[in-house]
mmCIF file of C-alpha atoms in Angstrom:
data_model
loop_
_atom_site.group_PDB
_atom_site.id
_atom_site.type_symbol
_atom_site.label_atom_id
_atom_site.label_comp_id
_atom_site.label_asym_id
_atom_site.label_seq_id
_atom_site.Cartn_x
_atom_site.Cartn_y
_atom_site.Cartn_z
ATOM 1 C CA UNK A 1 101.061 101.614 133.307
ATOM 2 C CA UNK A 2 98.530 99.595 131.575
ATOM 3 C CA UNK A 3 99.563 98.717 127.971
ATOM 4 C CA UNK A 4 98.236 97.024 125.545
ATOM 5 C CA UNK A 5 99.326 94.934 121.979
ATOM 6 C CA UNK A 6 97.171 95.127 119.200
ATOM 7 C CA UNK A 7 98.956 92.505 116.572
ATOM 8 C CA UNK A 8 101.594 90.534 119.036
ATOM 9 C CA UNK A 9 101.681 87.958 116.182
ATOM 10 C CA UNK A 10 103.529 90.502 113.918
ATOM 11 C CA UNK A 11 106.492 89.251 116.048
ATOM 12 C CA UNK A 12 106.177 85.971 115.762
ATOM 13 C CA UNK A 13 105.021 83.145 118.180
ATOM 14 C CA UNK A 14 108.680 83.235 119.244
ATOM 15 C CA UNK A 15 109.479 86.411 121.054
ATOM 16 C CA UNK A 16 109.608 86.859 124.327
ATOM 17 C CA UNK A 17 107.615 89.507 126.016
ATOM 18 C CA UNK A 18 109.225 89.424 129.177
ATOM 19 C CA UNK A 19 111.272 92.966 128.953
ATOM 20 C CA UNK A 20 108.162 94.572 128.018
ATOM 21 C CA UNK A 21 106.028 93.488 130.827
ATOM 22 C CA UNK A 22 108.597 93.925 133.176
ATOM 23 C CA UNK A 23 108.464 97.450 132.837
ATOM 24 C CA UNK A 24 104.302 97.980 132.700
ATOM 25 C CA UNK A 25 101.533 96.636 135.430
ATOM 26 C CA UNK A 26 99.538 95.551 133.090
ATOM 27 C CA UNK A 27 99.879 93.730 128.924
ATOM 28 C CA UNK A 28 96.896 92.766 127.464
ATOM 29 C CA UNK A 29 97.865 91.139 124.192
ATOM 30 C CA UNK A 30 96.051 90.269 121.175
ATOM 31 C CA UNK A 31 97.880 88.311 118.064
ATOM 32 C CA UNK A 32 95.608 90.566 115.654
ATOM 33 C CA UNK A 33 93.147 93.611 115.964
ATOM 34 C CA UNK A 34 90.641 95.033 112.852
ATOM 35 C CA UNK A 35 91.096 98.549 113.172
ATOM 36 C CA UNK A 36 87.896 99.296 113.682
ATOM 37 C CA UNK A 37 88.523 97.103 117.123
ATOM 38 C CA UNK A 38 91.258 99.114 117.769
ATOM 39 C CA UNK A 39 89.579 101.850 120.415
ATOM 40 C CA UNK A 40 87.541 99.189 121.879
ATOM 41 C CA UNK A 41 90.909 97.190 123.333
ATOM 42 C CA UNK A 42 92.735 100.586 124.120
ATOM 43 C CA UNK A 43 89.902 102.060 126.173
ATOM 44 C CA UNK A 44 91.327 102.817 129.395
ATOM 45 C CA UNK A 45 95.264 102.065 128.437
ATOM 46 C CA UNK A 46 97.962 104.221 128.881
ATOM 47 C CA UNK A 47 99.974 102.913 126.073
ATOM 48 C CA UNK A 48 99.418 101.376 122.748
ATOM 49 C CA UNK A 49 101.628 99.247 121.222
ATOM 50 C CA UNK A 50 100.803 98.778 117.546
ATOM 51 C CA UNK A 51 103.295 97.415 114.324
ATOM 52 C CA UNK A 52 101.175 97.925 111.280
ATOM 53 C CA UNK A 53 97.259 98.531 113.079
ATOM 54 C CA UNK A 54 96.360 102.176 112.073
ATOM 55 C CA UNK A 55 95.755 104.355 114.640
ATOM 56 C CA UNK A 56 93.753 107.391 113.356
ATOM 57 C CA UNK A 57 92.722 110.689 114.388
ATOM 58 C CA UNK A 58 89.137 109.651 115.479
ATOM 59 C CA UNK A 59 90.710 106.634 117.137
ATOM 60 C CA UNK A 60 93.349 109.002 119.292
ATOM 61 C CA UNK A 61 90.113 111.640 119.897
ATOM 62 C CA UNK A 62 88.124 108.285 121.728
ATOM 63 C CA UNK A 63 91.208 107.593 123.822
ATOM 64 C CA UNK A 64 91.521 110.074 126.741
ATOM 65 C CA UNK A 65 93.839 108.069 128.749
ATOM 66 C CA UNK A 66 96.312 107.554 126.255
ATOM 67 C CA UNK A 67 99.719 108.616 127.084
ATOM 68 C CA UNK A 68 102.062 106.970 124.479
ATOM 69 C CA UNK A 69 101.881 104.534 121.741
ATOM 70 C CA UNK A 70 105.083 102.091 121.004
ATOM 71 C CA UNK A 71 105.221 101.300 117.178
ATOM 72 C CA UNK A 72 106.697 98.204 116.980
ATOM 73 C CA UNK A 73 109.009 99.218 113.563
ATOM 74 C CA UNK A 74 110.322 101.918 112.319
ATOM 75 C CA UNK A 75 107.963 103.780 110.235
ATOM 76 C CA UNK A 76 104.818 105.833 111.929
ATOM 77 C CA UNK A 77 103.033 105.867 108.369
ATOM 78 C CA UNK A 78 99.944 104.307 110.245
ATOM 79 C CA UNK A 79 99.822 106.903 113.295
ATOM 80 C CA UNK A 80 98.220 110.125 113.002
ATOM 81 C CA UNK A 81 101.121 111.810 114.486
ATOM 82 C CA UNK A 82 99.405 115.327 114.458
ATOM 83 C CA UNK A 83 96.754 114.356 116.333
ATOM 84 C CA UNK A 84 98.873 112.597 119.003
ATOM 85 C CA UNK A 85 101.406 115.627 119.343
ATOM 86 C CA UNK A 86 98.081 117.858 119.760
ATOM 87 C CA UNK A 87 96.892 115.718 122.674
ATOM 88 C CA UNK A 88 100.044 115.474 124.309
ATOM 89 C CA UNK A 89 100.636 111.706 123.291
ATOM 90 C CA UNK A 90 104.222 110.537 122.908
ATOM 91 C CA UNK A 91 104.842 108.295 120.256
ATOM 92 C CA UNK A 92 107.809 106.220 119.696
ATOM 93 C CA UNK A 93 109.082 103.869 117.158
ATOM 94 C CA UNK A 94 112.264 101.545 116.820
ATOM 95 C CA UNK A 95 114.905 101.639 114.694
ATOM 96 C CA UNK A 96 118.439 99.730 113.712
ATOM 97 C CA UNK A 97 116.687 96.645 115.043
ATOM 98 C CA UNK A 98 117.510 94.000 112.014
ATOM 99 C CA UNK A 99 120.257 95.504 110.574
ATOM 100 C CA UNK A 100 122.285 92.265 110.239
ATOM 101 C CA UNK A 101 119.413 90.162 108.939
ATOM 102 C CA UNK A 102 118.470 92.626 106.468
ATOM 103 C CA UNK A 103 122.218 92.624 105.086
ATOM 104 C CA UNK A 104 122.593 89.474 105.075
ATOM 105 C CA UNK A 105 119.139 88.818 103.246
ATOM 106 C CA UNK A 106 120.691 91.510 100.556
ATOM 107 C CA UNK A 107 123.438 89.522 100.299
ATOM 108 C CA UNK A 108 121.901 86.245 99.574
ATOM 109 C CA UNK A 109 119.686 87.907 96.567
ATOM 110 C CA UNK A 110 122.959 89.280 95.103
ATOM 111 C CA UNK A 111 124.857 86.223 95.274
ATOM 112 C CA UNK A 112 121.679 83.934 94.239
ATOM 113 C CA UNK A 113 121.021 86.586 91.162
ATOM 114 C CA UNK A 114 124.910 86.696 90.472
ATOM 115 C CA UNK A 115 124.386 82.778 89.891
ATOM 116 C CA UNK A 116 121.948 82.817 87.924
ATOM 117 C CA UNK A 117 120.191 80.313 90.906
ATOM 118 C CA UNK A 118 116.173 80.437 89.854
ATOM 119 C CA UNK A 119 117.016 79.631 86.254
ATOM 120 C CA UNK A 120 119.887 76.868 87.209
ATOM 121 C CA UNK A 121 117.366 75.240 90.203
ATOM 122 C CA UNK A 122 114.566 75.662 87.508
ATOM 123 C CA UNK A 123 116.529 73.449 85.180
ATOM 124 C CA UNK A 124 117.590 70.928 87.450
ATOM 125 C CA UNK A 125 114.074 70.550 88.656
ATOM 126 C CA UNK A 126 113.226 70.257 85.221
ATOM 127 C CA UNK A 127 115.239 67.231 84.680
ATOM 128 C CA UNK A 128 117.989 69.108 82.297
ATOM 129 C CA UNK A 129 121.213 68.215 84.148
ATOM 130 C CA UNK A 130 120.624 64.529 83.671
ATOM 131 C CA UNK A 131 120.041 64.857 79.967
ATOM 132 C CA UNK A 132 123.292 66.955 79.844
ATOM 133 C CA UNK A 133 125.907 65.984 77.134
ATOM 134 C CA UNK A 134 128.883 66.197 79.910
ATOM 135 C CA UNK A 135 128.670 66.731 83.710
ATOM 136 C CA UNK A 136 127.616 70.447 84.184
ATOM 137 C CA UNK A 137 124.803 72.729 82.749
ATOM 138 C CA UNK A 138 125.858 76.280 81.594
ATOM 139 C CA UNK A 139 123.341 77.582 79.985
ATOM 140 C CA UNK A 140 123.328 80.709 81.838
ATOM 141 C CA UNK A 141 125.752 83.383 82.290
ATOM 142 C CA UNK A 142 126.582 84.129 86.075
ATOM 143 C CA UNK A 143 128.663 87.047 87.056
ATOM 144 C CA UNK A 144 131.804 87.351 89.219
ATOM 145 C CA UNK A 145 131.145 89.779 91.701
ATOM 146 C CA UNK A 146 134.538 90.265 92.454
ATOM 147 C CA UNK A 147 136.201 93.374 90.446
ATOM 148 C CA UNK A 148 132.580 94.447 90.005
ATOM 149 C CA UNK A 149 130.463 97.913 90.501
ATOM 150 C CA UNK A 150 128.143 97.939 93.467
ATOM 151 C CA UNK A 151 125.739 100.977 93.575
ATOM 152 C CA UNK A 152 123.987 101.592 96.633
ATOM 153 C CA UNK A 153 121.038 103.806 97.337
ATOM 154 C CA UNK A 154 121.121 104.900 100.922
ATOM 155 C CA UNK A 155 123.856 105.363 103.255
ATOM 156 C CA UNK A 156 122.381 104.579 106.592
ATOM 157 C CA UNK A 157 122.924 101.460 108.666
ATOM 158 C CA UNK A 158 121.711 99.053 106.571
ATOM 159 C CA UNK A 159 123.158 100.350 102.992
ATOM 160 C CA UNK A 160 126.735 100.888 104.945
ATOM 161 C CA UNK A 161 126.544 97.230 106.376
ATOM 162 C CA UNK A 162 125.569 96.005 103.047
ATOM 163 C CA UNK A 163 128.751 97.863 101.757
ATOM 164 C CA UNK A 164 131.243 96.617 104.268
ATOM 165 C CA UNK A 165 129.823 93.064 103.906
ATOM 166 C CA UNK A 166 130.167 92.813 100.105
ATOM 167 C CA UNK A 167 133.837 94.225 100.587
ATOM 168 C CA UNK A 168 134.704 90.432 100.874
ATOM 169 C CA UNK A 169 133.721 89.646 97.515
ATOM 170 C CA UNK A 170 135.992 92.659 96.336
ATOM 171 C CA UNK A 171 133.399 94.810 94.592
ATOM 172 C CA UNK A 172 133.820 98.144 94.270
ATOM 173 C CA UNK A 173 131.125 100.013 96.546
ATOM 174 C CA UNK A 174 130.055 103.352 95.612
ATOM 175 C CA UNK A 175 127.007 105.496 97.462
ATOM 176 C CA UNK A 176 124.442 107.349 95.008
ATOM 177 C CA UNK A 177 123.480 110.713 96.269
ATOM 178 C CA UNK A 178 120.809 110.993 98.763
ATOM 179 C CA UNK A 179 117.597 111.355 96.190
ATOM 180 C CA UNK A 180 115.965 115.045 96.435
ATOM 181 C CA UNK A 181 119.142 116.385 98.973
ATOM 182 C CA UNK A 182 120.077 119.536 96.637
ATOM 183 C CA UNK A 183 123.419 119.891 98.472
ATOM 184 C CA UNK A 184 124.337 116.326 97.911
ATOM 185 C CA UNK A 185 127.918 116.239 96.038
ATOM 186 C CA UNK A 186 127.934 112.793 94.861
ATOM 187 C CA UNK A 187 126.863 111.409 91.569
ATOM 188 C CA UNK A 188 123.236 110.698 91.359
ATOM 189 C CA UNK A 189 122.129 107.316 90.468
ATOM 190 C CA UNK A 190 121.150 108.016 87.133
ATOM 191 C CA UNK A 191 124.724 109.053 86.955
ATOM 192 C CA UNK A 192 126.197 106.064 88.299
ATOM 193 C CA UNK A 193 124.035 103.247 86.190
ATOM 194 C CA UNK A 194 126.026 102.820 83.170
ATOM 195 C CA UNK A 195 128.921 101.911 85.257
ATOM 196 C CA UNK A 196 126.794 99.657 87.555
ATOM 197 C CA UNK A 197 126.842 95.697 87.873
ATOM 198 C CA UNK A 198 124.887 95.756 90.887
ATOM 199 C CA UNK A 199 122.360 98.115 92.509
ATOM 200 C CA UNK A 200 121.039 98.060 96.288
ATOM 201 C CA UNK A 201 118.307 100.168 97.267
ATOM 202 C CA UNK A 202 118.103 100.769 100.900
ATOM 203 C CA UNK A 203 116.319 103.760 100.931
ATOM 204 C CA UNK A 204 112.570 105.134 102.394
ATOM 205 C CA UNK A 205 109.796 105.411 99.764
ATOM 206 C CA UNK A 206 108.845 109.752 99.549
ATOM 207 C CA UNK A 207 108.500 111.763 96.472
ATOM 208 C CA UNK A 208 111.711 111.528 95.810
ATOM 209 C CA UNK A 209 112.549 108.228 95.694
ATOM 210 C CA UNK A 210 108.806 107.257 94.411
ATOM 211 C CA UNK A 211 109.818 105.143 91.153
ATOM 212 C CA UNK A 212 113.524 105.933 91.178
ATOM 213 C CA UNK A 213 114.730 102.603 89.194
ATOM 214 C CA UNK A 214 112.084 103.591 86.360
ATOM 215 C CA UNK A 215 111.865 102.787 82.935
ATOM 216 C CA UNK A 216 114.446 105.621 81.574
ATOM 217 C CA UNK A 217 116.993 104.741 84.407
ATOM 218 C CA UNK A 218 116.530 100.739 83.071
ATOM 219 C CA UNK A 219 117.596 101.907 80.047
ATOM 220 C CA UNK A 220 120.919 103.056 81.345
ATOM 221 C CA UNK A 221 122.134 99.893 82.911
ATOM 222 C CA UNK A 222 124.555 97.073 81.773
ATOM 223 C CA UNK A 223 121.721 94.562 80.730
ATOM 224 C CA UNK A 224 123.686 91.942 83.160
ATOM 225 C CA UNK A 225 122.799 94.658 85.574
ATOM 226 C CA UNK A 226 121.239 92.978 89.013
ATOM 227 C CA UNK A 227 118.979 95.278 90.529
ATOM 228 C CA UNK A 228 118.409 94.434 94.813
ATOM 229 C CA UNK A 229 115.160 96.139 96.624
ATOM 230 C CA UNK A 230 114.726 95.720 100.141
ATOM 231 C CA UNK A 231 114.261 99.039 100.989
ATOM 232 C CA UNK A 232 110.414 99.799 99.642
ATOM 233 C CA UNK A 233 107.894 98.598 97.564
ATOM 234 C CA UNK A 234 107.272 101.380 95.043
ATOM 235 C CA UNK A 235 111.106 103.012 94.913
ATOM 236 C CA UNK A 236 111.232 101.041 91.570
ATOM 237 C CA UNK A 237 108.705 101.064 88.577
ATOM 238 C CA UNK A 238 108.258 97.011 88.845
ATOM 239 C CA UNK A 239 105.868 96.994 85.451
ATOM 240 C CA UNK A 240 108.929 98.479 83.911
ATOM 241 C CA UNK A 241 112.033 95.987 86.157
ATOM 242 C CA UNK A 242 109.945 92.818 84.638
ATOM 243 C CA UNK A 243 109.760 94.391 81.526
ATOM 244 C CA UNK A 244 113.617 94.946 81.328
ATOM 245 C CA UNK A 245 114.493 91.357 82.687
ATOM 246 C CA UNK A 246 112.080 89.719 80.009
ATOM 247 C CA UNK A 247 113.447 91.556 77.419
ATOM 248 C CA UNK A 248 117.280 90.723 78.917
ATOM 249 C CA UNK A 249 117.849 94.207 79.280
ATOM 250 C CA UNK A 250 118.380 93.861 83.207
ATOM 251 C CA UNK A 251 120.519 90.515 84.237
ATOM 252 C CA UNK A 252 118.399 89.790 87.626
ATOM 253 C CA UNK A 253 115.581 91.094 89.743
ATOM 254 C CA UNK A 254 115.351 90.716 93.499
ATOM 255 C CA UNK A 255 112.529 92.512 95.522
ATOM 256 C CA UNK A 256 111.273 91.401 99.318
ATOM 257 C CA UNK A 257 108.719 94.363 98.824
ATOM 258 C CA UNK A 258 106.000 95.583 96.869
ATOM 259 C CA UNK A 259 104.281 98.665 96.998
ATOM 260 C CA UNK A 260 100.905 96.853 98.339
ATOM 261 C CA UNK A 261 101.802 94.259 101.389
ATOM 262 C CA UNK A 262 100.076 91.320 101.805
ATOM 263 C CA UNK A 263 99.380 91.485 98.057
ATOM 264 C CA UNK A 264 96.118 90.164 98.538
ATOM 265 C CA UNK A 265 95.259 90.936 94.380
ATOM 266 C CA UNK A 266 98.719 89.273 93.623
ATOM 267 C CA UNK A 267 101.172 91.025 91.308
ATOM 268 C CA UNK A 268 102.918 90.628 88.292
ATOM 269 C CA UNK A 269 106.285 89.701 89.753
ATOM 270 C CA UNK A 270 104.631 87.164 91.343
ATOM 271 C CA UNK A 271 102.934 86.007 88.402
ATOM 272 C CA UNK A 272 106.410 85.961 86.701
ATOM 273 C CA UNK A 273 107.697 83.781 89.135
ATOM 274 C CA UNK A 274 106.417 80.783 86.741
ATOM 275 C CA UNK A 275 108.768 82.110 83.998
ATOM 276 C CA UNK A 276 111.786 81.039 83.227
ATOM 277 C CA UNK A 277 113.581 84.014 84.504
ATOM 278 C CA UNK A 278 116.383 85.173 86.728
ATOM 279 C CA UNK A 279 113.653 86.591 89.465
ATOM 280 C CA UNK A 280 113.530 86.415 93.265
ATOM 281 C CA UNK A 281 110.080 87.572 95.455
ATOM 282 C CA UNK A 282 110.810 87.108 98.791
ATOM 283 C CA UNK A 283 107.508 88.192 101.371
ATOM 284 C CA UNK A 284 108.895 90.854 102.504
ATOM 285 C CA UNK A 285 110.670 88.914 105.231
ATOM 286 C CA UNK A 286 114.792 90.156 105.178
ATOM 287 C CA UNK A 287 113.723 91.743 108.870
ATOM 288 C CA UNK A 288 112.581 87.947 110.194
ATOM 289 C CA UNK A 289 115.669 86.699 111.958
ATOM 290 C CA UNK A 290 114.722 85.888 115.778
ATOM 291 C CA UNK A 291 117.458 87.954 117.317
ATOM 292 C CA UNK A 292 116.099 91.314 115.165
ATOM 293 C CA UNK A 293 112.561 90.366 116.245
ATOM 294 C CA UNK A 294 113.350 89.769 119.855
ATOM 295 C CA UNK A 295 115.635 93.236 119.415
ATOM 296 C CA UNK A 296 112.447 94.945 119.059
ATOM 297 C CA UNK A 297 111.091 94.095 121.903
ATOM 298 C CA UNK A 298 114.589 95.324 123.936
ATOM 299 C CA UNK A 299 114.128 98.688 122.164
ATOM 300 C CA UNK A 300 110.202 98.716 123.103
ATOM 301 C CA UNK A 301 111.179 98.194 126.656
ATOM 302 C CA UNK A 302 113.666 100.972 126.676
ATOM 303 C CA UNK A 303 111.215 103.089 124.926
ATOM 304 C CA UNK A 304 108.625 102.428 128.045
ATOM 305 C CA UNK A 305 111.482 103.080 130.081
ATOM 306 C CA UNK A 306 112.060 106.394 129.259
ATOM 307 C CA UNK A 307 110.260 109.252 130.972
ATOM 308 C CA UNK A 308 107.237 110.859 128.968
ATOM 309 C CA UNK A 309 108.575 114.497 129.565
ATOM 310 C CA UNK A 310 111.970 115.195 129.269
#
């Protein structure tokens, strides 16, 4: 099979491509494709292998030869998947590729919000702790996770990793219902906030979950309350989060997404960054570790592996 990579450098110079063109005769790659260059550098391939390069229907209708595109990620957001099921191409994503470096980067915005760490490295920056009447600041109130509430949106791999992994700080972990599943028994979040230290969201963005930490559901937390987001950019109301944290109604805020990626027009919570607040922004980079980015390409390999037709 021919194949070709429209925006290798979404891997990372790193990565090794070896599995992948071990199982194709041909890999032309390029680091970064426009998309209207897109149908140009597919002509004549039998498989696309795109992360974030849109692929849409008038793109698929210029491509006779294409038998199956390889998103490099989980989400097919940027594939016009009705299209490619009507013209018989297969399309096929990864998934459960950086679940340990996405837990771990959960953990370290908990435990860095839990310490109060961008107001403490702030003020030590700043020149406070050596004008400090005795050896220590304490100016700000961190929290002991241990004992504490944990509320986690999202019960998949990543939420349940993030669950068993906090377990050694003895919090108590307890799963929201799935947002818009009717026949979901367990307390909703907007249920569980009052009782909440802690909330991770590890959830997709839909209608559902489309602004789920919002202003009203602010308004029901513990204002020491740490709220975690690396699920989606747009799951919480972030006009409303900063809001809540500069009014010390919410203890800490950590995102590594916002709802427009790169922000390119900035944002507000990165704007806030400058303030003396308890604030993390992190580009959207919890999936970065080398082994999840070089497990990507082991699950694209499989994925050309597999037969076309089952």
């Amino acid at each position: 099979m021919h194949a070709v990579i429209l925006d290798a450098a979404s891997l990372g110079p790193d990565i090794d491509l070896s599995p992948i063109r071990a199982r194709v005769t041909r890999l032309d790659v390029h680091d970064f494709t426009e998309r209207d260059e897109a149908v140009a550098r597919l002509e004549g391939a039998e498989v696309a292998i795109v992360n974030k390069v849109v692929l849409d229907a008038q793109s698929l209708a210029a491509l006779p030869d294409l038998k199956l595109i390889c998103v490099l990620a989980t989400g097919t957001n940027n594939i016009a998947m009705e299209e490619a099921e009507q013209r018989g191409i297969a399309v096929r994503n990864v998934s459960a590729y950086g679940t340990a470096s996405v837990a771990q980067h959960t953990l370290m915005m908990m435990l860095s919000l839990a310490g109060r760490l961008p107001r403490y490295q702030r003020d030590v920056a700043d020149g406070r702790w050596g004008k400090s009447a005795f050896f220590c600041l304490m100016d700000h109130t961190t929290l002991q996770l241990e004992d504490k509430r944990l509320v986690i949106v999202g019960q998949g791999e990543l939420g349940t990793r993030v669950g068993q992994l906090v377990g050694a700080f003895g919090m108590d972990v307890v799963f929201a219902a799935r947002p818009g599943a009717e026949h979901d028994a367990r307390p909703t979040l907007a249920e569980l906030a009052p009782t909440a230290d802690a909330i991770s969201l590890h959830c997709p963005l839909t209608e559902a979950t489309h602004h789920l930490v919002d202003q009203a559901l602010l308004a029901r937390l513990k204002p020491e309350a740490l709220l975690v987001n690396c699920a989606r950019g747009g799951v919480i109301d972030e006009s409303a989060a900063l809001e809540a944290l500069r009014d010390g109604r919410l203890g800490g805020l950590a995102v590594d997404v916002l709802p427009e990626e790169p922000p390119r027009q900035g944002h507000p919570l990165i704007d806030a960054l400058a303030e003396p607040l308890n604030l993390i922004v992190t580009p959207h980079s919890a999936w970065i570790s080398p082994e999840a980015r070089q497990r990507i390409v082991a699950l694209t390999a499989e994925n050309l592996a597999s037969p076309l037709h089952d």
